[in-house]
Amino acid sequence: MSGLRGRLAPVFLFVCAVVLGMSATACSGGDEGRAKAPPFDGAQVLRQASAAMANLKSVGFTVTTEDKPPVAVRGGDIKLLRAGDAEGTLTIVQSGQSVEMKIVAVGQSVYIKGVTGGWRQVPKALASSLYDPSAVLDPNRGISKLLSSVTGVKAEGREKADGKDSYRVGVTLPKAAIEGLIPGIRSDVRGQVWVSSSDHKLIKVRGEIPPLAEGGEKGSVVITFTEFDHPYTIKAPV
């Protein structure tokens, strides 16, 4: 019998060690397994951002893309006044080719200049069918409206965005709210927004654009806000 006890002793000690280890995990380490509260309230962050962006007098922003999203505008660098006047450059895909053009919007006229040739004046209503930068600060079509209408809000973390400490919030961007900022959107899109932790201004929006058809091209569009309330002077080109 003493021999049997001797052979069972190591097994007994092993079982005890396992049981004690499980008990220690349940008591001291169990918090790691439980869902932790998010580091911030994503919905509150978006409300603050919507308020901070609502009364801007001007804004500078860039548009970039990742992979090949099925949208016409693939890049841009725009300076915009609240009244709708704007100037900058856009990269447009036409017939499969990327074309860069300069654009100036003053009043009800838009001036466009391609790689070759001079400035061409077109009615604002016609140009807006391609891209209308004035939508960005429009309270009914722009950023403030977008931030107040997103769904699927999820606090994702804190990180640097464009060199600024920010909150990253996962969202679903409604088609009706984002198509004014990214022409060609045909459905709601999943994405993220980054909001400054210091002044609550929106730093960046990223939308994951699905393919138009199965197996088609897809990618993301990123809008980064670079300047706020800068005293831009925008005039019609001579």
PDB file of C-alpha atoms in Angstrom:
ATOM      1  CA  MET A   1       0.000   0.000   0.000  1.00  0.00           C
ATOM      2  CA  SER A   2       2.850   2.340   0.868  1.00  0.00           C
ATOM      3  CA  GLY A   3       4.301   1.689  -2.611  1.00  0.00           C
ATOM      4  CA  LEU A   4       0.984   2.624  -4.235  1.00  0.00           C
ATOM      5  CA  ARG A   5       0.817   5.803  -2.199  1.00  0.00           C
ATOM      6  CA  GLY A   6       4.320   6.639  -3.298  1.00  0.00           C
ATOM      7  CA  ARG A   7       3.377   6.237  -6.969  1.00  0.00           C
ATOM      8  CA  LEU A   8       0.166   8.317  -6.589  1.00  0.00           C
ATOM      9  CA  ALA A   9       1.819  11.153  -4.693  1.00  0.00           C
ATOM     10  CA  PRO A  10       3.238  12.921  -7.803  1.00  0.00           C
ATOM     11  CA  VAL A  11      -0.157  12.627  -9.552  1.00  0.00           C
ATOM     12  CA  PHE A  12      -1.930  14.048  -6.504  1.00  0.00           C
ATOM     13  CA  LEU A  13       0.501  16.951  -6.289  1.00  0.00           C
ATOM     14  CA  PHE A  14       0.027  17.705 -10.019  1.00  0.00           C
ATOM     15  CA  VAL A  15      -3.772  17.762  -9.680  1.00  0.00           C
ATOM     16  CA  CYS A  16      -3.503  20.054  -6.663  1.00  0.00           C
ATOM     17  CA  ALA A  17      -1.227  22.391  -8.569  1.00  0.00           C
ATOM     18  CA  VAL A  18      -3.677  22.578 -11.477  1.00  0.00           C
ATOM     19  CA  VAL A  19      -6.659  23.185  -9.177  1.00  0.00           C
ATOM     20  CA  LEU A  20      -4.799  25.860  -7.232  1.00  0.00           C
ATOM     21  CA  GLY A  21      -3.661  27.487 -10.459  1.00  0.00           C
ATOM     22  CA  MET A  22      -7.232  27.620 -11.746  1.00  0.00           C
ATOM     23  CA  SER A  23      -8.408  29.065  -8.450  1.00  0.00           C
ATOM     24  CA  ALA A  24      -5.711  31.746  -8.536  1.00  0.00           C
ATOM     25  CA  THR A  25      -6.694  32.698 -12.082  1.00  0.00           C
ATOM     26  CA  ALA A  26     -10.344  32.918 -11.111  1.00  0.00           C
ATOM     27  CA  CYS A  27      -9.553  35.092  -8.115  1.00  0.00           C
ATOM     28  CA  SER A  28      -6.641  37.270  -9.167  1.00  0.00           C
ATOM     29  CA  GLY A  29      -6.426  37.079 -12.949  1.00  0.00           C
ATOM     30  CA  GLY A  30     -10.068  36.696 -13.854  1.00  0.00           C
ATOM     31  CA  ASP A  31     -10.432  40.441 -14.509  1.00  0.00           C
ATOM     32  CA  GLU A  32      -8.283  40.010 -17.595  1.00  0.00           C
ATOM     33  CA  GLY A  33     -10.817  37.648 -19.082  1.00  0.00           C
ATOM     34  CA  ARG A  34     -13.806  39.877 -18.404  1.00  0.00           C
ATOM     35  CA  ALA A  35     -14.771  42.568 -20.880  1.00  0.00           C
ATOM     36  CA  LYS A  36     -13.274  45.868 -19.834  1.00  0.00           C
ATOM     37  CA  ALA A  37     -15.125  49.134 -20.119  1.00  0.00           C
ATOM     38  CA  PRO A  38     -14.023  51.164 -23.149  1.00  0.00           C
ATOM     39  CA  PRO A  39     -11.417  53.829 -22.367  1.00  0.00           C
ATOM     40  CA  PHE A  40     -13.899  56.544 -23.427  1.00  0.00           C
ATOM     41  CA  ASP A  41     -17.490  57.044 -24.497  1.00  0.00           C
ATOM     42  CA  GLY A  42     -17.496  56.926 -28.297  1.00  0.00           C
ATOM     43  CA  ALA A  43     -20.946  58.481 -28.653  1.00  0.00           C
ATOM     44  CA  GLN A  44     -19.973  61.399 -26.418  1.00  0.00           C
ATOM     45  CA  VAL A  45     -16.763  61.943 -28.399  1.00  0.00           C
ATOM     46  CA  LEU A  46     -18.778  62.192 -31.617  1.00  0.00           C
ATOM     47  CA  ARG A  47     -21.237  64.644 -30.082  1.00  0.00           C
ATOM     48  CA  GLN A  48     -18.363  66.844 -28.974  1.00  0.00           C
ATOM     49  CA  ALA A  49     -16.776  66.629 -32.429  1.00  0.00           C
ATOM     50  CA  SER A  50     -20.033  67.522 -34.157  1.00  0.00           C
ATOM     51  CA  ALA A  51     -20.339  70.637 -31.991  1.00  0.00           C
ATOM     52  CA  ALA A  52     -16.676  71.589 -32.515  1.00  0.00           C
ATOM     53  CA  MET A  53     -16.973  71.296 -36.320  1.00  0.00           C
ATOM     54  CA  ALA A  54     -20.367  73.013 -36.609  1.00  0.00           C
ATOM     55  CA  ASN A  55     -19.172  76.630 -36.480  1.00  0.00           C
ATOM     56  CA  LEU A  56     -15.895  76.523 -38.392  1.00  0.00           C
ATOM     57  CA  LYS A  57     -15.263  79.506 -40.679  1.00  0.00           C
ATOM     58  CA  SER A  58     -12.765  77.604 -42.831  1.00  0.00           C
ATOM     59  CA  VAL A  59     -10.992  74.279 -43.087  1.00  0.00           C
ATOM     60  CA  GLY A  60      -8.167  72.683 -45.027  1.00  0.00           C
ATOM     61  CA  PHE A  61      -8.327  68.997 -45.864  1.00  0.00           C
ATOM     62  CA  THR A  62      -6.744  66.298 -47.984  1.00  0.00           C
ATOM     63  CA  VAL A  63      -8.287  63.281 -49.683  1.00  0.00           C
ATOM     64  CA  THR A  64      -6.275  60.107 -50.155  1.00  0.00           C
ATOM     65  CA  THR A  65      -7.145  56.524 -51.058  1.00  0.00           C
ATOM     66  CA  GLU A  66      -5.973  53.065 -50.076  1.00  0.00           C
ATOM     67  CA  ASP A  67      -6.037  50.368 -52.773  1.00  0.00           C
ATOM     68  CA  LYS A  68      -8.600  51.148 -55.515  1.00  0.00           C
ATOM     69  CA  PRO A  69     -11.973  52.214 -54.133  1.00  0.00           C
ATOM     70  CA  PRO A  70     -14.704  52.497 -56.807  1.00  0.00           C
ATOM     71  CA  VAL A  71     -15.008  56.298 -56.625  1.00  0.00           C
ATOM     72  CA  ALA A  72     -14.019  58.996 -59.113  1.00  0.00           C
ATOM     73  CA  VAL A  73     -12.098  61.240 -56.691  1.00  0.00           C
ATOM     74  CA  ARG A  74      -8.850  59.519 -55.695  1.00  0.00           C
ATOM     75  CA  GLY A  75      -6.989  62.436 -54.168  1.00  0.00           C
ATOM     76  CA  GLY A  76      -7.160  66.093 -53.307  1.00  0.00           C
ATOM     77  CA  ASP A  77      -5.843  69.005 -51.303  1.00  0.00           C
ATOM     78  CA  ILE A  78      -8.508  71.637 -50.662  1.00  0.00           C
ATOM     79  CA  LYS A  79      -8.821  74.923 -48.751  1.00  0.00           C
ATOM     80  CA  LEU A  80     -12.441  75.857 -48.061  1.00  0.00           C
ATOM     81  CA  LEU A  81     -14.376  78.811 -46.672  1.00  0.00           C
ATOM     82  CA  ARG A  82     -17.723  78.332 -44.943  1.00  0.00           C
ATOM     83  CA  ALA A  83     -19.487  80.350 -47.653  1.00  0.00           C
ATOM     84  CA  GLY A  84     -18.456  77.673 -50.169  1.00  0.00           C
ATOM     85  CA  ASP A  85     -15.486  79.327 -51.887  1.00  0.00           C
ATOM     86  CA  ALA A  86     -12.645  76.855 -52.279  1.00  0.00           C
ATOM     87  CA  GLU A  87      -9.375  76.207 -54.060  1.00  0.00           C
ATOM     88  CA  GLY A  88      -7.002  73.318 -54.439  1.00  0.00           C
ATOM     89  CA  THR A  89      -6.240  70.277 -56.536  1.00  0.00           C
ATOM     90  CA  LEU A  90      -8.137  67.087 -57.247  1.00  0.00           C
ATOM     91  CA  THR A  91      -7.082  63.756 -58.714  1.00  0.00           C
ATOM     92  CA  ILE A  92      -9.906  62.253 -60.756  1.00  0.00           C
ATOM     93  CA  VAL A  93     -10.107  58.870 -62.453  1.00  0.00           C
ATOM     94  CA  GLN A  94     -11.420  59.210 -66.013  1.00  0.00           C
ATOM     95  CA  SER A  95     -11.548  56.244 -68.388  1.00  0.00           C
ATOM     96  CA  GLY A  96      -9.201  54.341 -66.103  1.00  0.00           C
ATOM     97  CA  GLN A  97      -6.603  57.120 -66.016  1.00  0.00           C
ATOM     98  CA  SER A  98      -5.755  59.426 -63.115  1.00  0.00           C
ATOM     99  CA  VAL A  99      -6.034  63.078 -64.076  1.00  0.00           C
ATOM    100  CA  GLU A 100      -4.986  65.938 -61.809  1.00  0.00           C
ATOM    101  CA  MET A 101      -6.771  69.263 -62.050  1.00  0.00           C
ATOM    102  CA  LYS A 102      -6.750  72.560 -60.227  1.00  0.00           C
ATOM    103  CA  ILE A 103     -10.062  73.903 -59.020  1.00  0.00           C
ATOM    104  CA  VAL A 104     -11.233  77.276 -57.716  1.00  0.00           C
ATOM    105  CA  ALA A 105     -14.815  77.894 -56.600  1.00  0.00           C
ATOM    106  CA  VAL A 106     -15.949  81.484 -56.132  1.00  0.00           C
ATOM    107  CA  GLY A 107     -19.599  82.374 -55.723  1.00  0.00           C
ATOM    108  CA  GLN A 108     -21.678  80.502 -58.301  1.00  0.00           C
ATOM    109  CA  SER A 109     -18.750  79.800 -60.620  1.00  0.00           C
ATOM    110  CA  VAL A 110     -16.128  77.075 -60.613  1.00  0.00           C
ATOM    111  CA  TYR A 111     -12.843  77.367 -62.508  1.00  0.00           C
ATOM    112  CA  ILE A 112     -11.063  74.214 -63.598  1.00  0.00           C
ATOM    113  CA  LYS A 113      -7.575  73.824 -65.065  1.00  0.00           C
ATOM    114  CA  GLY A 114      -6.251  70.508 -66.314  1.00  0.00           C
ATOM    115  CA  VAL A 115      -2.676  69.437 -66.994  1.00  0.00           C
ATOM    116  CA  THR A 116      -2.789  71.279 -70.309  1.00  0.00           C
ATOM    117  CA  GLY A 117      -4.700  74.370 -71.359  1.00  0.00           C
ATOM    118  CA  GLY A 118      -5.933  77.313 -69.350  1.00  0.00           C
ATOM    119  CA  TRP A 119      -8.701  77.894 -66.877  1.00  0.00           C
ATOM    120  CA  ARG A 120     -12.221  76.913 -67.868  1.00  0.00           C
ATOM    121  CA  GLN A 121     -15.230  78.443 -66.121  1.00  0.00           C
ATOM    122  CA  VAL A 122     -18.274  76.245 -65.504  1.00  0.00           C
ATOM    123  CA  PRO A 123     -21.465  76.758 -63.464  1.00  0.00           C
ATOM    124  CA  LYS A 124     -21.181  75.560 -59.887  1.00  0.00           C
ATOM    125  CA  ALA A 125     -24.229  73.329 -60.328  1.00  0.00           C
ATOM    126  CA  LEU A 126     -22.451  71.433 -63.119  1.00  0.00           C
ATOM    127  CA  ALA A 127     -19.156  71.078 -61.265  1.00  0.00           C
ATOM    128  CA  SER A 128     -20.859  69.860 -58.090  1.00  0.00           C
ATOM    129  CA  SER A 129     -22.029  66.746 -59.918  1.00  0.00           C
ATOM    130  CA  LEU A 130     -18.366  65.710 -59.935  1.00  0.00           C
ATOM    131  CA  TYR A 131     -17.247  67.088 -56.574  1.00  0.00           C
ATOM    132  CA  ASP A 132     -18.592  69.839 -54.364  1.00  0.00           C
ATOM    133  CA  PRO A 133     -16.123  70.815 -51.604  1.00  0.00           C
ATOM    134  CA  SER A 134     -18.601  73.314 -50.173  1.00  0.00           C
ATOM    135  CA  ALA A 135     -20.541  70.348 -48.743  1.00  0.00           C
ATOM    136  CA  VAL A 136     -17.849  69.803 -46.108  1.00  0.00           C
ATOM    137  CA  LEU A 137     -18.873  72.743 -43.906  1.00  0.00           C
ATOM    138  CA  ASP A 138     -22.544  72.775 -44.852  1.00  0.00           C
ATOM    139  CA  PRO A 139     -24.470  71.984 -41.634  1.00  0.00           C
ATOM    140  CA  ASN A 140     -27.049  69.991 -43.631  1.00  0.00           C
ATOM    141  CA  ARG A 141     -24.614  67.983 -45.772  1.00  0.00           C
ATOM    142  CA  GLY A 142     -21.194  68.118 -44.198  1.00  0.00           C
ATOM    143  CA  ILE A 143     -19.042  66.929 -41.354  1.00  0.00           C
ATOM    144  CA  SER A 144     -21.280  68.070 -38.508  1.00  0.00           C
ATOM    145  CA  LYS A 145     -24.238  66.243 -40.077  1.00  0.00           C
ATOM    146  CA  LEU A 146     -22.124  63.130 -40.665  1.00  0.00           C
ATOM    147  CA  LEU A 147     -20.935  62.967 -37.067  1.00  0.00           C
ATOM    148  CA  SER A 148     -24.454  63.257 -35.715  1.00  0.00           C
ATOM    149  CA  SER A 149     -25.906  60.560 -37.990  1.00  0.00           C
ATOM    150  CA  VAL A 150     -23.376  57.705 -37.790  1.00  0.00           C
ATOM    151  CA  THR A 151     -24.461  54.347 -36.393  1.00  0.00           C
ATOM    152  CA  GLY A 152     -22.676  51.315 -34.972  1.00  0.00           C
ATOM    153  CA  VAL A 153     -20.499  53.504 -32.754  1.00  0.00           C
ATOM    154  CA  LYS A 154     -17.625  51.655 -31.063  1.00  0.00           C
ATOM    155  CA  ALA A 155     -14.788  53.147 -28.998  1.00  0.00           C
ATOM    156  CA  GLU A 156     -11.639  51.541 -30.440  1.00  0.00           C
ATOM    157  CA  GLY A 157      -8.758  53.243 -28.670  1.00  0.00           C
ATOM    158  CA  ARG A 158      -6.500  56.242 -28.289  1.00  0.00           C
ATOM    159  CA  GLU A 159      -3.614  56.915 -30.654  1.00  0.00           C
ATOM    160  CA  LYS A 160      -1.790  59.542 -32.671  1.00  0.00           C
ATOM    161  CA  ALA A 161      -3.501  60.770 -35.834  1.00  0.00           C
ATOM    162  CA  ASP A 162      -1.685  63.284 -38.013  1.00  0.00           C
ATOM    163  CA  GLY A 163       0.620  63.849 -35.050  1.00  0.00           C
ATOM    164  CA  LYS A 164      -2.201  64.653 -32.628  1.00  0.00           C
ATOM    165  CA  ASP A 165      -3.464  62.672 -29.628  1.00  0.00           C
ATOM    166  CA  SER A 166      -6.869  61.379 -30.661  1.00  0.00           C
ATOM    167  CA  TYR A 167      -9.764  59.059 -29.991  1.00  0.00           C
ATOM    168  CA  ARG A 168     -10.443  56.445 -32.682  1.00  0.00           C
ATOM    169  CA  VAL A 169     -14.099  55.508 -33.006  1.00  0.00           C
ATOM    170  CA  GLY A 170     -15.448  52.777 -35.276  1.00  0.00           C
ATOM    171  CA  VAL A 171     -18.653  53.790 -37.049  1.00  0.00           C
ATOM    172  CA  THR A 172     -20.984  53.028 -39.914  1.00  0.00           C
ATOM    173  CA  LEU A 173     -21.178  56.050 -42.208  1.00  0.00           C
ATOM    174  CA  PRO A 174     -24.657  56.492 -43.701  1.00  0.00           C
ATOM    175  CA  LYS A 175     -24.780  56.885 -47.485  1.00  0.00           C
ATOM    176  CA  ALA A 176     -26.957  59.991 -47.253  1.00  0.00           C
ATOM    177  CA  ALA A 177     -24.416  61.743 -45.024  1.00  0.00           C
ATOM    178  CA  ILE A 178     -21.146  60.712 -46.651  1.00  0.00           C
ATOM    179  CA  GLU A 179     -21.972  60.955 -50.355  1.00  0.00           C
ATOM    180  CA  GLY A 180     -21.658  64.741 -50.093  1.00  0.00           C
ATOM    181  CA  LEU A 181     -18.048  64.275 -48.980  1.00  0.00           C
ATOM    182  CA  ILE A 182     -17.128  61.293 -51.152  1.00  0.00           C
ATOM    183  CA  PRO A 183     -19.077  61.290 -54.446  1.00  0.00           C
ATOM    184  CA  GLY A 184     -20.009  57.918 -55.867  1.00  0.00           C
ATOM    185  CA  ILE A 185     -20.978  56.226 -52.588  1.00  0.00           C
ATOM    186  CA  ARG A 186     -23.830  53.800 -53.195  1.00  0.00           C
ATOM    187  CA  SER A 187     -24.352  52.307 -49.749  1.00  0.00           C
ATOM    188  CA  ASP A 188     -23.559  52.763 -46.082  1.00  0.00           C
ATOM    189  CA  VAL A 189     -19.890  52.105 -45.379  1.00  0.00           C
ATOM    190  CA  ARG A 190     -17.989  50.923 -42.344  1.00  0.00           C
ATOM    191  CA  GLY A 191     -15.100  53.078 -41.199  1.00  0.00           C
ATOM    192  CA  GLN A 192     -13.419  55.046 -38.439  1.00  0.00           C
ATOM    193  CA  VAL A 193     -13.176  58.631 -37.299  1.00  0.00           C
ATOM    194  CA  TRP A 194     -10.360  60.195 -35.307  1.00  0.00           C
ATOM    195  CA  VAL A 195     -11.183  63.066 -32.954  1.00  0.00           C
ATOM    196  CA  SER A 196      -8.660  65.300 -31.173  1.00  0.00           C
ATOM    197  CA  SER A 197      -8.597  64.625 -27.443  1.00  0.00           C
ATOM    198  CA  SER A 198      -7.690  68.256 -26.735  1.00  0.00           C
ATOM    199  CA  ASP A 199     -10.186  70.357 -28.700  1.00  0.00           C
ATOM    200  CA  HIS A 200     -12.596  67.673 -30.016  1.00  0.00           C
ATOM    201  CA  LYS A 201     -12.081  68.657 -33.656  1.00  0.00           C
ATOM    202  CA  LEU A 202     -12.301  65.943 -36.276  1.00  0.00           C
ATOM    203  CA  ILE A 203      -8.854  64.936 -37.494  1.00  0.00           C
ATOM    204  CA  LYS A 204      -9.600  62.139 -39.934  1.00  0.00           C
ATOM    205  CA  VAL A 205     -12.388  60.077 -41.488  1.00  0.00           C
ATOM    206  CA  ARG A 206     -11.794  56.723 -43.162  1.00  0.00           C
ATOM    207  CA  GLY A 207     -14.459  54.870 -45.125  1.00  0.00           C
ATOM    208  CA  GLU A 208     -14.077  51.326 -46.470  1.00  0.00           C
ATOM    209  CA  ILE A 209     -15.734  51.444 -49.893  1.00  0.00           C
ATOM    210  CA  PRO A 210     -17.169  48.074 -51.016  1.00  0.00           C
ATOM    211  CA  PRO A 211     -16.915  46.894 -54.649  1.00  0.00           C
ATOM    212  CA  LEU A 212     -19.705  47.823 -57.031  1.00  0.00           C
ATOM    213  CA  ALA A 213     -19.996  44.181 -58.090  1.00  0.00           C
ATOM    214  CA  GLU A 214     -18.725  40.855 -56.811  1.00  0.00           C
ATOM    215  CA  GLY A 215     -14.999  40.610 -57.434  1.00  0.00           C
ATOM    216  CA  GLY A 216     -14.730  44.301 -58.276  1.00  0.00           C
ATOM    217  CA  GLU A 217     -12.197  46.800 -56.998  1.00  0.00           C
ATOM    218  CA  LYS A 218     -12.466  48.012 -53.424  1.00  0.00           C
ATOM    219  CA  GLY A 219     -10.520  50.182 -51.039  1.00  0.00           C
ATOM    220  CA  SER A 220     -10.756  53.051 -48.602  1.00  0.00           C
ATOM    221  CA  VAL A 221     -11.073  56.808 -48.852  1.00  0.00           C
ATOM    222  CA  VAL A 222      -9.410  58.913 -46.156  1.00  0.00           C
ATOM    223  CA  ILE A 223     -10.175  62.579 -45.477  1.00  0.00           C
ATOM    224  CA  THR A 224      -7.665  64.321 -43.196  1.00  0.00           C
ATOM    225  CA  PHE A 225      -8.356  67.782 -41.797  1.00  0.00           C
ATOM    226  CA  THR A 226      -5.189  69.857 -41.695  1.00  0.00           C
ATOM    227  CA  GLU A 227      -6.191  73.433 -40.754  1.00  0.00           C
ATOM    228  CA  PHE A 228      -9.094  75.013 -38.897  1.00  0.00           C
ATOM    229  CA  ASP A 229     -10.332  78.620 -39.131  1.00  0.00           C
ATOM    230  CA  HIS A 230      -7.329  79.695 -41.192  1.00  0.00           C
ATOM    231  CA  PRO A 231      -7.840  83.116 -42.878  1.00  0.00           C
ATOM    232  CA  TYR A 232      -7.760  81.892 -46.471  1.00  0.00           C
ATOM    233  CA  THR A 233      -8.147  84.405 -49.291  1.00  0.00           C
ATOM    234  CA  ILE A 234      -9.721  82.804 -52.353  1.00  0.00           C
ATOM    235  CA  LYS A 235     -10.116  84.689 -55.623  1.00  0.00           C
ATOM    236  CA  ALA A 236     -11.100  83.787 -59.152  1.00  0.00           C
ATOM    237  CA  PRO A 237      -8.052  83.023 -61.306  1.00  0.00           C
ATOM    238  CA  VAL A 238      -6.996  85.790 -63.672  1.00  0.00           C
TER     239      VAL A 238
END
